Coordinates of C-alpha atoms and ligand atoms in Angstrom, one line a residue:
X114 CA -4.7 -20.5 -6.3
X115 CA -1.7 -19.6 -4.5
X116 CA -2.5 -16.9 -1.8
X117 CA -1.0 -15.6 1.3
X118 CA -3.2 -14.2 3.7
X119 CA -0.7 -12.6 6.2
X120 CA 0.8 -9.2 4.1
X121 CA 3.7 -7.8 6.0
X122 CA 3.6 -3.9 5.0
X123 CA 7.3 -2.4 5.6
X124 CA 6.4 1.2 6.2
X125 CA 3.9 3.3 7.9
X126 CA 2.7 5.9 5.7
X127 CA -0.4 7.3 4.2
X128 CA -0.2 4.9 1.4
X129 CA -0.2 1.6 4.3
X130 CA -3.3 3.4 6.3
X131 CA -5.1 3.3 2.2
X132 CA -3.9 -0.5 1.9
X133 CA -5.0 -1.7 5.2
X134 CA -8.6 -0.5 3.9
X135 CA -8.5 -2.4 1.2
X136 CA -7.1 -5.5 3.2
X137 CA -10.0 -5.4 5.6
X138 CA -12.4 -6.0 2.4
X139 CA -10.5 -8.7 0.8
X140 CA -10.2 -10.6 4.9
X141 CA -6.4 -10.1 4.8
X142 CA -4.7 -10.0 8.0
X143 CA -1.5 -7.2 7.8
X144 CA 1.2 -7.0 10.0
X145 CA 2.9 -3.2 9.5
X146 CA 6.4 -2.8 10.1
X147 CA 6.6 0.8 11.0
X148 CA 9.3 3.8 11.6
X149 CA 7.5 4.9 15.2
X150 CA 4.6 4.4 16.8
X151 CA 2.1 7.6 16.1
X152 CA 2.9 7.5 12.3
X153 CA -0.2 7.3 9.4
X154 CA -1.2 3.5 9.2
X155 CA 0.3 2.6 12.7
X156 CA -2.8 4.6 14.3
X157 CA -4.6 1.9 12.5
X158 CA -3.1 -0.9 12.1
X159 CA -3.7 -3.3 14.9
X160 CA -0.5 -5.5 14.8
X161 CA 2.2 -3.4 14.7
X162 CA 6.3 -3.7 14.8
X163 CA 8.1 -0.4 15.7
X164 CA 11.6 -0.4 13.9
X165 CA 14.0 0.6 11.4
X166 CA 14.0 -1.0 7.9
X167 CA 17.5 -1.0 7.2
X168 CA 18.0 -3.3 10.6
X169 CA 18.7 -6.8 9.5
X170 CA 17.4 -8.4 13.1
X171 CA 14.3 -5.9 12.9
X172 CA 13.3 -7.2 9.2
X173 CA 14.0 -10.8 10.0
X174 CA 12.0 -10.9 12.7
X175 CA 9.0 -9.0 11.1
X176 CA 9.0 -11.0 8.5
X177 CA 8.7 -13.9 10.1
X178 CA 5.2 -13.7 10.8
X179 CA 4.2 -13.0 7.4
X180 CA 3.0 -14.7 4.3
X181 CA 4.2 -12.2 1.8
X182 CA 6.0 -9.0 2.1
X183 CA 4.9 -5.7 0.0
X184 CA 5.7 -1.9 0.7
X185 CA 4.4 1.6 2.2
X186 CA 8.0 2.8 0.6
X187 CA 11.1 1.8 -1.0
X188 CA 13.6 2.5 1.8
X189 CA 14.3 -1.2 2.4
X190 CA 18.0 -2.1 1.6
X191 CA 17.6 -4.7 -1.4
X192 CA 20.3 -6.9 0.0
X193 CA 18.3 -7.4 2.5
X194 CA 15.1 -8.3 1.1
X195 CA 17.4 -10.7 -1.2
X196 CA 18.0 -12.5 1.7
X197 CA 14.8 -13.0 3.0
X198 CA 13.5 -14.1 -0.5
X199 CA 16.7 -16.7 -0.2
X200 CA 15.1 -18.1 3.0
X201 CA 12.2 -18.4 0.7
X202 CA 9.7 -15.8 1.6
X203 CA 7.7 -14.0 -0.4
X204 CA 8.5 -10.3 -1.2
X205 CA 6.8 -8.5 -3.8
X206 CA 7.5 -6.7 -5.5
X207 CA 11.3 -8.8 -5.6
X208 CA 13.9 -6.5 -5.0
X209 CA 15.4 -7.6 -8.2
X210 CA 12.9 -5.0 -9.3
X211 CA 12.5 -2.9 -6.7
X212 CA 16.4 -1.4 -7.4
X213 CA 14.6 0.2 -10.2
X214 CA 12.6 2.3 -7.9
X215 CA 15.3 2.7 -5.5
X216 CA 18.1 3.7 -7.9
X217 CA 17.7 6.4 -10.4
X218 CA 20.8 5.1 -12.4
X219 CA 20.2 1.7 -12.8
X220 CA 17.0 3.0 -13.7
X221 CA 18.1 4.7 -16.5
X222 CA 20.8 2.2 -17.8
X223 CA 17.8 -0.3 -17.7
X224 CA 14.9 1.8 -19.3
X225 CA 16.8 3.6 -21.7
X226 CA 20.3 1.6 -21.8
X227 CA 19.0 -1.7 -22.2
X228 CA 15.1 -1.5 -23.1
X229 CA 15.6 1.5 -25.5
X230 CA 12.7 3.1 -24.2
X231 CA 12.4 7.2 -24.0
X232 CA 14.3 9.0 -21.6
X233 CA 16.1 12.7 -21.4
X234 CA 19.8 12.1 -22.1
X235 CA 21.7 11.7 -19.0
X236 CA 25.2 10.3 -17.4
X237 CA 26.3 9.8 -14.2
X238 CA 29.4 12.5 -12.9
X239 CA 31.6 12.3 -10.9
X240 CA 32.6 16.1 -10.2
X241 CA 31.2 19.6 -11.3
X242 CA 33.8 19.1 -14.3
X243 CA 32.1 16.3 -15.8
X244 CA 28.8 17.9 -15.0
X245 CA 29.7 21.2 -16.5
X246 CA 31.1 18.7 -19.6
X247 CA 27.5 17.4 -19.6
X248 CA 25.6 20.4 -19.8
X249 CA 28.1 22.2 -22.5
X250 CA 27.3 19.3 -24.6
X251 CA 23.3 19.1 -24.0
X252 CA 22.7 22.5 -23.5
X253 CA 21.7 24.3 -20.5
X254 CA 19.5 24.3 -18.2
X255 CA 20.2 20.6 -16.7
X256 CA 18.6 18.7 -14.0
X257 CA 21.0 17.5 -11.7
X258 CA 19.8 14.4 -9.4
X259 CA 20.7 12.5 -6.6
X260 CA 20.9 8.9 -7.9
X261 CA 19.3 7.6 -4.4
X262 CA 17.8 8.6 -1.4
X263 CA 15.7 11.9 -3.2
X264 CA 12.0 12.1 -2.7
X265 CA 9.0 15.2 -3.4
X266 CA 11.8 16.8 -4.8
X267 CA 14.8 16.8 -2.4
X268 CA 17.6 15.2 -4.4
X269 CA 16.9 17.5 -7.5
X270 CA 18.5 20.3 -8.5
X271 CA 17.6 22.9 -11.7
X272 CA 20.8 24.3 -13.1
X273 CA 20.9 27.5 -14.9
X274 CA 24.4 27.4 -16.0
X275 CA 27.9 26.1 -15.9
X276 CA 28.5 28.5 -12.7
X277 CA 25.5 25.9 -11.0
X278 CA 27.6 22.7 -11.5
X279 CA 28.9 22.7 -7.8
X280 CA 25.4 23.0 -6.0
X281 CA 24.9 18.9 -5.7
X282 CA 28.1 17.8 -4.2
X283 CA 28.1 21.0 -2.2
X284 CA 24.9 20.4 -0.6
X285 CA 25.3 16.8 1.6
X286 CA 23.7 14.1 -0.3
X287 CA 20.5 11.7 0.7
X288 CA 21.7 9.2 2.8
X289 CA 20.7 5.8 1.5
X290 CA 21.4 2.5 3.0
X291 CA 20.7 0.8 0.1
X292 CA 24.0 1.7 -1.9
X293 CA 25.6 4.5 -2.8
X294 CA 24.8 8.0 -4.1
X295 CA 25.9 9.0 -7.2
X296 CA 25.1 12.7 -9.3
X297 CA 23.7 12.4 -12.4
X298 CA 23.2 15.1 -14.9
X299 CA 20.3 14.8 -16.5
X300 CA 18.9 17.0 -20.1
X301 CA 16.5 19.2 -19.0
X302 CA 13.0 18.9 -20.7
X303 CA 11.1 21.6 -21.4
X304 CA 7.5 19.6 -20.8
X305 CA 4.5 20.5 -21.3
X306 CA 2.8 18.4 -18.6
X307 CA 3.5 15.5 -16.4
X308 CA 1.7 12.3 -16.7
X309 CA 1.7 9.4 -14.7
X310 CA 0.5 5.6 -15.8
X311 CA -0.2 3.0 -13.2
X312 CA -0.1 -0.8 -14.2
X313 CA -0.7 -3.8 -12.2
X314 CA 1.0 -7.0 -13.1
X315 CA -0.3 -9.7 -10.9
X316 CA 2.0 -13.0 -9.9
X317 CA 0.8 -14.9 -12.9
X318 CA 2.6 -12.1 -15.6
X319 CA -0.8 -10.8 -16.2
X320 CA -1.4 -7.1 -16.0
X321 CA -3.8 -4.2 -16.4
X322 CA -3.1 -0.7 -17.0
X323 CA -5.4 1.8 -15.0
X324 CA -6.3 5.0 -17.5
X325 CA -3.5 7.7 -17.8
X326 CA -3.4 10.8 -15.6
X327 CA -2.2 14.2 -16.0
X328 CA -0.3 15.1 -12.6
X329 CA 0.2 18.8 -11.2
X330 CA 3.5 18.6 -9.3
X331 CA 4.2 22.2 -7.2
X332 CA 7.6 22.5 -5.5
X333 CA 8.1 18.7 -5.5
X334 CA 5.0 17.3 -4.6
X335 CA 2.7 16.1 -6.8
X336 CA -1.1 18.2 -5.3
X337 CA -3.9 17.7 -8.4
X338 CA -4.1 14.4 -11.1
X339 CA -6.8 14.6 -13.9
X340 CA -7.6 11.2 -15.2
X341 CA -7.8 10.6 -18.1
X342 CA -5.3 13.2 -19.2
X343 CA -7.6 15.6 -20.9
X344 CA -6.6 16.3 -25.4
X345 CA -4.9 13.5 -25.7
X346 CA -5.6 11.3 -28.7
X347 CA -6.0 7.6 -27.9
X348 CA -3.6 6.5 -30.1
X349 CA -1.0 8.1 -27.7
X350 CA -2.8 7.1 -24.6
X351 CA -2.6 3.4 -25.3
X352 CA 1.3 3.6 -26.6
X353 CA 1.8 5.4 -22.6
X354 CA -0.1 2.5 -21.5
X355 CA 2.1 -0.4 -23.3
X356 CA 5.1 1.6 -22.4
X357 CA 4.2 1.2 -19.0
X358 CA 3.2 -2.8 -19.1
X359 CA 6.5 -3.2 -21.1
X360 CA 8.1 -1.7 -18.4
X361 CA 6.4 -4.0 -16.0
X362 CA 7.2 -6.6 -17.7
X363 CA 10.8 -6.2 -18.6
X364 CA 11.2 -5.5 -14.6
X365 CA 9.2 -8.8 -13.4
X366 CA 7.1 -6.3 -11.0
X367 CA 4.2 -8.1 -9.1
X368 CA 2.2 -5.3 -7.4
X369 CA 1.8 -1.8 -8.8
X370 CA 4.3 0.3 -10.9
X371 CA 3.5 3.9 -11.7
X372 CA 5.6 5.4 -14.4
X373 CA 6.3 9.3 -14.1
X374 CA 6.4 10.9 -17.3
X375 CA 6.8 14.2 -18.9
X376 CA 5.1 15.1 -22.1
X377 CA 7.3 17.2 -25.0
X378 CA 5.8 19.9 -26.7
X379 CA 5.8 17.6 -30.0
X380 CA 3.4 15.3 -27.3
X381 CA 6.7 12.9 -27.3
X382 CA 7.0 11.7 -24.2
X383 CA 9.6 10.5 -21.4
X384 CA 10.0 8.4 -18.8
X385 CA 10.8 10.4 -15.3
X386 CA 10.7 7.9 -12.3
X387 CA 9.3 4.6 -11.3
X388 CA 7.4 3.7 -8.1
X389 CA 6.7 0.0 -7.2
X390 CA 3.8 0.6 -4.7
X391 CA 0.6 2.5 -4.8
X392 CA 1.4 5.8 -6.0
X393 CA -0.1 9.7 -5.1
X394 CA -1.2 10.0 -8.9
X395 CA -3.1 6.7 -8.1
X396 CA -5.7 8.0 -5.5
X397 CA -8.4 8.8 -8.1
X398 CA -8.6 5.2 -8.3
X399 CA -10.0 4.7 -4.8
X400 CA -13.7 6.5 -6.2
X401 CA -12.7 7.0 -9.5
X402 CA -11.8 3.0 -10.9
X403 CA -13.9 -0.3 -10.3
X404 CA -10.8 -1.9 -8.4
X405 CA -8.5 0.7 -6.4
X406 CA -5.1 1.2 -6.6
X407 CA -4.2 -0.2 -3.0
X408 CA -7.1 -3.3 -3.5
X409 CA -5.0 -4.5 -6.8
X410 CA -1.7 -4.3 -5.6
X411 CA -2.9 -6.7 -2.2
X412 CA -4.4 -8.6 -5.0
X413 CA -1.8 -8.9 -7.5
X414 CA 1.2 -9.7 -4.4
X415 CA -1.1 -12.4 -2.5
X416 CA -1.7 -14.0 -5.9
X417 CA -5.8 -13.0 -6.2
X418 CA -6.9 -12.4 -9.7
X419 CA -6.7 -8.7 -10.6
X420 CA -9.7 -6.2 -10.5
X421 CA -10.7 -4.1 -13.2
X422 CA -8.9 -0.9 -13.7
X423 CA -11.4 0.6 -16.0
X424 CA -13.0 3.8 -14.7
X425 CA -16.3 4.6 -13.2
X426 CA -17.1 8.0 -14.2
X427 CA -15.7 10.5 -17.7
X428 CA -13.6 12.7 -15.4
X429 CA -11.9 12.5 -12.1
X430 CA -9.5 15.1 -10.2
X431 CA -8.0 14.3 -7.3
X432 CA -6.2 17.3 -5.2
X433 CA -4.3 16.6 -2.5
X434 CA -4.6 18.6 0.5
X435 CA -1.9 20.2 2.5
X436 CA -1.6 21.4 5.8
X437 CA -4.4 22.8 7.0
X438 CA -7.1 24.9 8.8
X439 CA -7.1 23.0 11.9
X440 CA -6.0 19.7 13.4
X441 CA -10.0 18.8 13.2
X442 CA -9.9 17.1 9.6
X443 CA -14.0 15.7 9.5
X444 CA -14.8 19.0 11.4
X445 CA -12.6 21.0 8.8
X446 CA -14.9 18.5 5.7
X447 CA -18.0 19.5 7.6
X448 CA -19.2 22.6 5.5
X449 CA -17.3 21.2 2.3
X450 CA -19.1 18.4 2.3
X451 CA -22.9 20.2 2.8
X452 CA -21.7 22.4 -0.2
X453 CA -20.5 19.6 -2.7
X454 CA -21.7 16.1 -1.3
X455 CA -20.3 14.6 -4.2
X456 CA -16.7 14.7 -2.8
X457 CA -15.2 12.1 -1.3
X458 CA -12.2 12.7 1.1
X459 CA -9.4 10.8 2.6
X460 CA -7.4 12.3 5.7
X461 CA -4.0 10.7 6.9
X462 CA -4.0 10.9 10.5
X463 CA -1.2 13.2 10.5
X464 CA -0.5 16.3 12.8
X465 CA -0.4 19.7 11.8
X466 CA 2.2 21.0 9.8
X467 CA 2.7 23.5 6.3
X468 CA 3.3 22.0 3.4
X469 CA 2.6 18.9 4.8
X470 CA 0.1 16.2 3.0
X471 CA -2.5 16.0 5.3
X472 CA -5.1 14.1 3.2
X473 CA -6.5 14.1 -0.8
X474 CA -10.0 15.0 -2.1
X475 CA -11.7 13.5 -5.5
X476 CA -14.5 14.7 -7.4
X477 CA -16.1 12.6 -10.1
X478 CA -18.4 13.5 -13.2
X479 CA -19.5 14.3 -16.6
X480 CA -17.5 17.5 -17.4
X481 CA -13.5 17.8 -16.7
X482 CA -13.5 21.7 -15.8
X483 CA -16.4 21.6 -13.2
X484 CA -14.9 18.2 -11.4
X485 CA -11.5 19.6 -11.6
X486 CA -12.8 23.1 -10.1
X487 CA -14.9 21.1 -7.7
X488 CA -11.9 19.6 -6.2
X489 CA -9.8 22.2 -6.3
X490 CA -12.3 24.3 -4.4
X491 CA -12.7 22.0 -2.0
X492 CA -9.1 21.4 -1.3
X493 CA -8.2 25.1 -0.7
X494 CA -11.3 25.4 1.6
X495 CA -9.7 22.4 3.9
X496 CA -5.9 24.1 3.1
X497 CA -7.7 27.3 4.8
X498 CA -7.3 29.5 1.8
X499 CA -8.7 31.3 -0.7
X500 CA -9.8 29.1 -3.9
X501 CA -6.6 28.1 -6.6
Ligands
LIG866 P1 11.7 12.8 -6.8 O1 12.4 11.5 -6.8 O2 12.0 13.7 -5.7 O3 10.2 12.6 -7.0 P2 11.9 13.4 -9.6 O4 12.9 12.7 -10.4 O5 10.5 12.9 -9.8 O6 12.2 13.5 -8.1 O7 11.9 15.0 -10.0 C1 11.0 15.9 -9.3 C2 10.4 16.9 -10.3 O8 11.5 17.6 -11.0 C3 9.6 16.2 -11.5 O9 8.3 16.0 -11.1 C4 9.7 17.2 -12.6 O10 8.8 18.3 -12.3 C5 11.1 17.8 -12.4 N1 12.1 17.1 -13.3 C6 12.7 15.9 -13.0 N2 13.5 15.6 -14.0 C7 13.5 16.6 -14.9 C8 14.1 16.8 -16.2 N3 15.0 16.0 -16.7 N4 13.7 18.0 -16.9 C9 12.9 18.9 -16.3 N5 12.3 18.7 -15.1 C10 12.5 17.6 -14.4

């Protein structure tokens, strides 16, 4: 077997602090390349690099030390990474797949161009004419996007009407280093629910789908998943899970994909977005699956055989929790906890702020409506408010 025992992590987020867990149980050693110094996994991580991403001599020199290279996010410029898989390390997931995570229009030339698999109609424009053009033709209102550079919702825009068409090259545009930004206009779907999949495709072409979730996105950010998604026959839950292996597949992804997806009110559904890393509508998995999200994608890029993705319990909600009653996060659990000890929480390590995610909670069990109430409950008790 052909492992690598050194994981270089680019990025310091929640979603490092949650893989550098799951490393310490599998005796991986992690090096974390990381934005600054006080960020989520770098209060954690023991060998850490302080730098920028997009900084060739930064990245080089990182990576050095490392066996295999995996992400926290998909900031890092793709021609870079192509070099350093030309000097013949290991990044995975490549960033001959990782563009499709990074850029919303290749995306969408690839998934729906190429692969002919569902996605809203959509072009790329150039100016509010050929947006306007666009949205005459698919009806109104559209989604406008930011091709690159967009994330919880900044890089989207809703567009009522032809009089809209100038919002997204009014406002300034993500920066991304990767390549540049381009507007695309995008039909806009009237869903009835988002769904997320998340597959694992492991070095060997193998790959494992976990169960699919119904996600609760509020202004951008995803805050509650259901898994599995509840009414939904199995016929269509295994056709969303081979849509999402294809898509691993088709992509060559080693590591974790999670496929967005928004469900049509004939239950049709599309795809939204990719992500090529452990994913927010993957938490559940930490309590909820026999292998967790973060423990298979470590698996799947150091070349371990994958862990089961099946699930331990009939129903599990996670709810993520944001901002907060105090800075005190296991003082803040203390009197959740004595009311529901079945709860099982996760906190960041960040500071203080509205709005921002601060930590998740899960809740496992027999019956969907008292789990998902359980962790809803609980969350707006941490959040400092009245129940949702
Ligand atoms: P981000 O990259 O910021 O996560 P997304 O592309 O996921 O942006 O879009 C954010 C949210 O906007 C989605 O979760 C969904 O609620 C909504 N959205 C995105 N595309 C469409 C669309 N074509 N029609 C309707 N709503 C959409």
């Amino acid at each position: 077997m052909n492992t690598a025992h050194t994981v270089g992590i680019i990025g310091g987020g929640q979603l490092a602090r949650m893989m550098y867990e799951a490393a310490i149980g599998l005796d991986l050693a992690v090096r974390l390349l990381a934005e600054a110094p006080d960020v989520s996994a770098a209060r954690v991580v023991r060998d850490v690099t302080v730098g920028d991403c997009a900084d060739p001599a930064t990245v080089k020199g990182f990576a050095a030390g490392c066996d295999v290279i995996t992400f926290d996010h998909e900031h890092g410029p793709t021609g870079l990474l192509a070099g350093l898989e030309a000097a013949g390390l290991a990044v995975r997931p490549g960033p001959a797949a990782l563009v499709h995570a990074q850029d919303k229009r290749l995306m969408r030339e690839r998934l729906g161009g190429e692969l002919g698999l569902p996605c809203p109609a959509w072009r790329v424009c150039a100016d509010a004419g050929e947006l306007r053009a666009f949205g005459d033709r698919t009806g109104w209102p559209v989604v406008a996007k930011a091709s690159r550079g967009g994330y919880d919702g900044h890089g989207v825009w809703r567009l009522d009407g032809p009089d809209d068409v100038g919002i997204p090259f009014a406002e300034s545009l993500p920066v991304s280093a990767g390549g540049p930004v381009a507007v695309i206009g995008e039909e806009f779907v009237d869903f009835t629910r988002e769904l997320s999949v998340i597959v694992v495709r492991g070095l060997d072409g193998r790959a494992l789908s976990y169960p699919v979730s119904e996600t609760v996105q509020a202004g951008g950010v995803c805050v509650e998943t259901t898994t599995p998604v509840p009414g939904m026959s199995e016929d269509r839950k295994n056709a969303i899970q081979a849509l999402g292996l294809r898509i691993a597949d088709a992509l060559g992804v080693v590591g974790l994909l999670a496929v967005e997806l928004m469900e049509r009110p004939d239950g049709g559904v599309v795809v939204n977005e990719l992500a090529m890393r452990p994913h927010n509508t993957g938490h559940w998995t930490i309590d909820g699956a026999v292998t967790s999200q973060f423990e298979n994608h470590l698996r799947a890029v150091v070349g371990l055989p994958l862990g089961s993705t099946a699930a331990r319990a009939p129903w599990c909600t996670m709810r993520n929790v944001l901002g907060g009653r105090s800075a005190d996060s296991a003082g803040d659990f203390a009197h959740v906890a004595a009311a529901d000890p079945g709860l099982r929480p996760q906190f960041y390590g960040k500071s203080l702020r509205p709005g921002r995610k601060r930590g998740h909670v899960t809740a496992y069990g027999d019956d969907c409506d008292q789990v998902r109430a359980r962790a809803r409950t609980a969350a707006a008790d941490l959040m400092g408010r009245p129940d949702v």
